[in-house]
Tab-separated table of C-alpha atoms and ligand atoms in Angstrom:
chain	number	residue	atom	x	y	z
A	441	UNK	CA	85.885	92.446	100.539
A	442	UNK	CA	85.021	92.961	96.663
A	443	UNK	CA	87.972	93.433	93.601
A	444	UNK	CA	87.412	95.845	90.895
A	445	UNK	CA	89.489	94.300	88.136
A	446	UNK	CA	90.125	97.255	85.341
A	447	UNK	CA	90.774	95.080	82.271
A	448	UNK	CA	89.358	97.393	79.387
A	449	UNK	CA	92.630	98.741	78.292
A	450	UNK	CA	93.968	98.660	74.657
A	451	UNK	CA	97.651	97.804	75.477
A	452	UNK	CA	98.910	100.760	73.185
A	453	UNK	CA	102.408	100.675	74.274
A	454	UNK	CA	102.510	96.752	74.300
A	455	UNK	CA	100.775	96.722	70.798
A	456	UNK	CA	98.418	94.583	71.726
A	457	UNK	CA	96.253	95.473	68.487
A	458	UNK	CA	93.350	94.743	71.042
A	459	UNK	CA	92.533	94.254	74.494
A	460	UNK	CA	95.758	93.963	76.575
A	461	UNK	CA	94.058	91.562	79.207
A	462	UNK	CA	93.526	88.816	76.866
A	463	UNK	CA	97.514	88.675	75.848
A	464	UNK	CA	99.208	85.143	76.903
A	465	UNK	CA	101.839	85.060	79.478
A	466	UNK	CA	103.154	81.503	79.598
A	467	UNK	CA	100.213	80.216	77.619
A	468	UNK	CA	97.212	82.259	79.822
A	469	UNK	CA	96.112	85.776	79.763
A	470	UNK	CA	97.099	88.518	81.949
A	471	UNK	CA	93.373	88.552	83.235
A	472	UNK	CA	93.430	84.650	84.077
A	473	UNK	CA	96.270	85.385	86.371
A	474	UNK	CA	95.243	88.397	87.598
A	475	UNK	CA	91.966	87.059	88.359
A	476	UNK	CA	93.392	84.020	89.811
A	477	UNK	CA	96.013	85.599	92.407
A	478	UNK	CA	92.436	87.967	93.649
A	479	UNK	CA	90.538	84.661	94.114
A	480	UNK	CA	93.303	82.846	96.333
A	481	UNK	CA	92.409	85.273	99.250
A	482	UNK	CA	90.163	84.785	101.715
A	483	UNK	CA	89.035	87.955	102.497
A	484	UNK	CA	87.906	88.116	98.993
A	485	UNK	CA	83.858	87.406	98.158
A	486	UNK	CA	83.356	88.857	94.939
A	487	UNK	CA	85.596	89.972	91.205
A	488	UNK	CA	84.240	92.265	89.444
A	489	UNK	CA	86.052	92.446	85.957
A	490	UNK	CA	86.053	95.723	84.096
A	491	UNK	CA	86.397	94.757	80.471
A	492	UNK	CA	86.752	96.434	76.795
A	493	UNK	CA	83.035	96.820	75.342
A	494	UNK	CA	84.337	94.839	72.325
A	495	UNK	CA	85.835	91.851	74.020
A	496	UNK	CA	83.353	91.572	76.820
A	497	UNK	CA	82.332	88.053	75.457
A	498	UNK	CA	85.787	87.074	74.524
A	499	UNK	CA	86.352	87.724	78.551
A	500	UNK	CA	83.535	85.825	79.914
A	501	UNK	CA	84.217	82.700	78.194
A	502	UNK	CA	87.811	82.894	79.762
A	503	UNK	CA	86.534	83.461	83.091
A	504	UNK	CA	83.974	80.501	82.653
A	505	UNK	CA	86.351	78.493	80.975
A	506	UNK	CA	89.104	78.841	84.351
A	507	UNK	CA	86.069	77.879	86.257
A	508	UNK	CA	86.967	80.844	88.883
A	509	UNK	CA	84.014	80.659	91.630
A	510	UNK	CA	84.109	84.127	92.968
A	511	UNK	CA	83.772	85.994	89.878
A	512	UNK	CA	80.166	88.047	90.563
A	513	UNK	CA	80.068	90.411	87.135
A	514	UNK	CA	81.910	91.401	84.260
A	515	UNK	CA	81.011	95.012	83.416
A	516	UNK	CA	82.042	97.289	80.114
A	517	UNK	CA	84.616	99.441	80.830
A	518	UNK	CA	84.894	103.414	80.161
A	519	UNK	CA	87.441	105.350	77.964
A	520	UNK	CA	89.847	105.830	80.993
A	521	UNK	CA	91.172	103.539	83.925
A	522	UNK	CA	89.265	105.734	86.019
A	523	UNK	CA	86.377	105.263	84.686
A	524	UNK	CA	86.677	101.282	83.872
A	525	UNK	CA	87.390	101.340	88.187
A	526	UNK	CA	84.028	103.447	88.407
A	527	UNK	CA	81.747	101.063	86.173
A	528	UNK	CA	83.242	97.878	88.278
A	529	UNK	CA	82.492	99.620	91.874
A	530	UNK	CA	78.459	99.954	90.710
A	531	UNK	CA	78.558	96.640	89.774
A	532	UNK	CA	79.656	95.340	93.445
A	533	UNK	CA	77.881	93.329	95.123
A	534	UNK	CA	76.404	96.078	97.961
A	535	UNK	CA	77.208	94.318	101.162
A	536	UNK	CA	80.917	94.190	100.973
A	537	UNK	CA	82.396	97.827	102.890
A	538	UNK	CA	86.003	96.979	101.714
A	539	UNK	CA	87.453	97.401	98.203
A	540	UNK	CA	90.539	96.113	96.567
A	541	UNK	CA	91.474	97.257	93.086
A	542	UNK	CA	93.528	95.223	91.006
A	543	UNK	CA	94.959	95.796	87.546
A	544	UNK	CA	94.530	93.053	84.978
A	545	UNK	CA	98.434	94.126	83.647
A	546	UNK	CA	99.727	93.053	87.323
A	547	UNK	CA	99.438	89.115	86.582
A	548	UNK	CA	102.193	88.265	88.957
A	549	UNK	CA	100.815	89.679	92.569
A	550	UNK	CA	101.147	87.001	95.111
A	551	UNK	CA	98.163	84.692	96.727
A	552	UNK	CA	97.451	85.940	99.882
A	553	UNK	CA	98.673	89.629	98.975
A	554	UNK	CA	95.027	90.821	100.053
A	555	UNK	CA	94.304	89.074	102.908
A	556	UNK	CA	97.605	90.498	104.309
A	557	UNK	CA	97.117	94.373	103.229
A	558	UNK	CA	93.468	94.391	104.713
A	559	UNK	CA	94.800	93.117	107.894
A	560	UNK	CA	97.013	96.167	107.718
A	561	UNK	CA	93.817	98.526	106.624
A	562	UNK	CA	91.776	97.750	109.441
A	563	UNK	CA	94.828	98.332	112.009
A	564	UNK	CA	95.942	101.454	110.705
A	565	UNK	CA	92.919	103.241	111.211
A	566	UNK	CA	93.219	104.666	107.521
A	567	UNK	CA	90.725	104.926	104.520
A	568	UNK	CA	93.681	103.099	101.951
A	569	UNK	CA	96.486	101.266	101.947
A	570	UNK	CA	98.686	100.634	98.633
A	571	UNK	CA	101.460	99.306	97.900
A	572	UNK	CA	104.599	101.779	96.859
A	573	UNK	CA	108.321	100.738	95.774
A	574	UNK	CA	111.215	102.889	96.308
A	575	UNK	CA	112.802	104.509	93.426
A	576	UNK	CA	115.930	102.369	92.296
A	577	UNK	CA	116.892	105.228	89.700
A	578	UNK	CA	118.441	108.596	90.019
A	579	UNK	CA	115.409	111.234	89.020
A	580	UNK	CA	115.631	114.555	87.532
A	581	UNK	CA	113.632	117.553	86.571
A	582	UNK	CA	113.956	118.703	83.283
A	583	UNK	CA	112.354	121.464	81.123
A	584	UNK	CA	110.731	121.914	78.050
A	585	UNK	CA	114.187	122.428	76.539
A	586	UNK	CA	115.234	119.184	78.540
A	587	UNK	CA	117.257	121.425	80.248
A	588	UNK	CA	118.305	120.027	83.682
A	589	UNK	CA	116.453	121.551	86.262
A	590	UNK	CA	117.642	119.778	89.151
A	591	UNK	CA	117.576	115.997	91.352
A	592	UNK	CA	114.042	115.364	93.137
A	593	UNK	CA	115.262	113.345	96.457
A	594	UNK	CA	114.137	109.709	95.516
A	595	UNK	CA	114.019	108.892	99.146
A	596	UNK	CA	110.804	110.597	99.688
A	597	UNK	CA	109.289	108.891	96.358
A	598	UNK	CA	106.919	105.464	95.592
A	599	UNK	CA	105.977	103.862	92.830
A	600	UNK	CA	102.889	102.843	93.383
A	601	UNK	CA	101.735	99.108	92.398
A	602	UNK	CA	98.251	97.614	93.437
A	603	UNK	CA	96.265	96.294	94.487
A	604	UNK	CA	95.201	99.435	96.669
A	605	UNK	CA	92.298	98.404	99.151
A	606	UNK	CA	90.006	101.426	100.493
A	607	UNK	CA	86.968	101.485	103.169
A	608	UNK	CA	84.448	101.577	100.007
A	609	UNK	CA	82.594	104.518	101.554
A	610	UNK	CA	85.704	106.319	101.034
A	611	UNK	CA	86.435	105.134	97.530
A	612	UNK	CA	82.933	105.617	96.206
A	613	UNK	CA	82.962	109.291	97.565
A	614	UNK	CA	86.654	109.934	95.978
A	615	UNK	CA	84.784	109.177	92.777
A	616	UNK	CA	81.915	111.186	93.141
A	617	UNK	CA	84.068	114.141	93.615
A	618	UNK	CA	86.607	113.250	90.626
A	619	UNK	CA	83.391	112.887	88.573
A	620	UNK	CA	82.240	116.134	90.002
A	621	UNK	CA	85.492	118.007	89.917
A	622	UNK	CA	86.421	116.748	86.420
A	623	UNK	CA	89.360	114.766	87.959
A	624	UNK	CA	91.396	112.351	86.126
A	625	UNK	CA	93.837	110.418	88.606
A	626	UNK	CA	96.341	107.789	87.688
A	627	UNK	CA	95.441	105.371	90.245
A	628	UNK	CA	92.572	105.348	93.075
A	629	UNK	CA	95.184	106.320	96.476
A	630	UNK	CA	95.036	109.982	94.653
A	631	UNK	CA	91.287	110.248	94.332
A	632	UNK	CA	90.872	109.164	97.647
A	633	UNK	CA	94.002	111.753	99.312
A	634	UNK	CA	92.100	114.787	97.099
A	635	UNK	CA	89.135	113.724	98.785
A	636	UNK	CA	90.807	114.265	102.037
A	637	UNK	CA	91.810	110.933	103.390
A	638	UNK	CA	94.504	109.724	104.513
A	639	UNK	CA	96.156	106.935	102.644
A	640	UNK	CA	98.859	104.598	103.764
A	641	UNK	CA	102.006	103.239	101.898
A	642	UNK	CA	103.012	99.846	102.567
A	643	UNK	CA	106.182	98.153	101.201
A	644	UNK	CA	104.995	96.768	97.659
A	645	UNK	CA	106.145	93.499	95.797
A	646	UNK	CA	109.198	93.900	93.477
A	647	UNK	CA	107.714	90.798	91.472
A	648	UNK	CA	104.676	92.724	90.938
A	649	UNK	CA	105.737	94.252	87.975
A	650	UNK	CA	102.975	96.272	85.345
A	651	UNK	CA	103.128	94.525	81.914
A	652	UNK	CA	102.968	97.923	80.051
A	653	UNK	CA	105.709	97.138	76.797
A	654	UNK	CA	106.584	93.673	75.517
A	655	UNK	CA	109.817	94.146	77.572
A	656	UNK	CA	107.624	93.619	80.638
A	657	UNK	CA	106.481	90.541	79.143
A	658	UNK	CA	109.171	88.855	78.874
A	659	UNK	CA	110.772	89.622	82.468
A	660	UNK	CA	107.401	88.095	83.378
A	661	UNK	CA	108.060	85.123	81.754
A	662	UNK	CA	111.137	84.863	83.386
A	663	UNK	CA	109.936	85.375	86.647
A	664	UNK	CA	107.029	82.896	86.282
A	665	UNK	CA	109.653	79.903	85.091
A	666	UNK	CA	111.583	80.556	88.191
A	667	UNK	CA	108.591	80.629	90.172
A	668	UNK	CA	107.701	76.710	88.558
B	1909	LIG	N1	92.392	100.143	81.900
B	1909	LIG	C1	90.996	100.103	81.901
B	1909	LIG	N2	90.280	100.984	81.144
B	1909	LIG	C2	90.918	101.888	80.367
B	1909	LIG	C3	92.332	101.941	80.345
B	1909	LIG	C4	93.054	101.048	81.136
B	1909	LIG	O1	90.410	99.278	82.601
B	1909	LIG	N3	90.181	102.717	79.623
B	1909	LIG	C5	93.138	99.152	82.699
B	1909	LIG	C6	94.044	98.276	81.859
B	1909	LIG	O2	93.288	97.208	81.297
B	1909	LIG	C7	95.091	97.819	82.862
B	1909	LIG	C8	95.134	98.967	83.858
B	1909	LIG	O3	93.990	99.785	83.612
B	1909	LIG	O4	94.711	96.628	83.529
B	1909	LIG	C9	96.427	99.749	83.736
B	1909	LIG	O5	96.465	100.359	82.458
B	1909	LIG	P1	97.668	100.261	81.431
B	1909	LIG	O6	98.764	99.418	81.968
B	1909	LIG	O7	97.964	101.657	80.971
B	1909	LIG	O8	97.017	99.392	80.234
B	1909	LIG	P2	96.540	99.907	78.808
B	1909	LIG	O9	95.789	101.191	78.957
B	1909	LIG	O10	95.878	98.769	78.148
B	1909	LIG	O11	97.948	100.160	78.068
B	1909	LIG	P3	98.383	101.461	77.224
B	1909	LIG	O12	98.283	102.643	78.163
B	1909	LIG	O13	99.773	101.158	76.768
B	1909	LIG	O14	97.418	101.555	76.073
B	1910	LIG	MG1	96.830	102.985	79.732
């Protein structure tokens, strides 16, 4: 099993003023966590970190300096997410058939969080599995007036968190076509439905949370000293 880390965000909403993967949380970056909680599985053989073109050196001397053992490349990323997940699959080692990918703004996923959902991926019979929360909050349609339009029934909705592990065969063909097709997904679980396989949702972690504003970072915080 290889990770695709994308790291090459900006962190435009956190105003990060520069790559997001490289902010501290408790005193290490959201990469050396994220990084770290991919390594401590052992289905894992290889990282593969996606990083910004411009801080590509800034993120290998992290990685060396955490001594991780299982990190294979570190790769430039592209202008999208999409496309930072589509430089780190080429840069795979070839062997490994199963994929996990990981964002560097999840630093809190549990050890062992991989090793369980592939156990689940090769038992389902499925090309994916990813992780997707319920929807705590009440959601609503609106228009381009804001105009209420009506309730969407949360019960049928997920949130989706990764990491999201796919069969690679499957993953590497979802990208072909997005490439193909001009398609720009928010996460890999819809490439790899449009290219007509079947994905399944498992329960996800409520820990888990995306550091996307500096809100996020300090629930993290918080979450982390209760962990210790
Ligand atoms: N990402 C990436 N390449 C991009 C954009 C995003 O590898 N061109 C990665 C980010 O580094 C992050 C993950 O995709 O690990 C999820 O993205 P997001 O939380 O949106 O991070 P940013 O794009 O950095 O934040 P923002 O959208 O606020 O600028
Ligand atoms: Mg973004």
């Amino acid at each position: 099993m290889g990770v695709v880390v994308p790291a090459a965000g900006v962190g435009r909403r956190l105003g990060a003023g520069g790559a997001k993967a490289l902010v501290n949380l408790a005193g290490r970056p959201l990469l050396a966590h994220a990084v770290a909680a991919m390594e401590a599985n052992r289905c894992v053989a290889a990282v593969v970190v996606a990083g910004h073109p411009d801080a590509l050196e800034a993120i290998a001397r992290l990685l060396a300096s955490e001594g991780f053992a299982k990190v294979t490349a570190v790769v430039g990323g592209g202008p999208t997410r999409q496309a930072s997940v589509a430089a780190g699959l080429r840069a795979l080692p070839p062997e490994l058939a199963y994929v996990a990918v990981h964002d560097a703004a999840r630093p809190l996923v549990g050890p062992g969080a991989v090793d369980r959902m592939l156990e689940l991926l090769l038992r389902a019979g499925v090309a994916g599995v990813v992780p997707g929360m319920p929807v705590a909050d009440t959601i609503r349609r609106v228009d381009a007036a804001q105009r209420s339009t009506g309730i969407v029934d949360r019960e049928q909705l997920r949130a989706m968190q990764t990491p999201q592990l796919f069969a690679r065969q499957a993953l590497e063909e979802a990208h072909r076509l997005a490439l193909r097709d001009g398609v720009e997904g928010t996460d890999e679980a819809a490439l790899v439905e449009l290219a007509g396989h079947p994905v399944q949702v498992v329960p996800g972690d409520p820990e888990n949370l995306k550091v996307t504003t500096p809100l996020d970072l300090d629930v993290a915080e918080a979450i982390l000293a209760r962990r210790r």
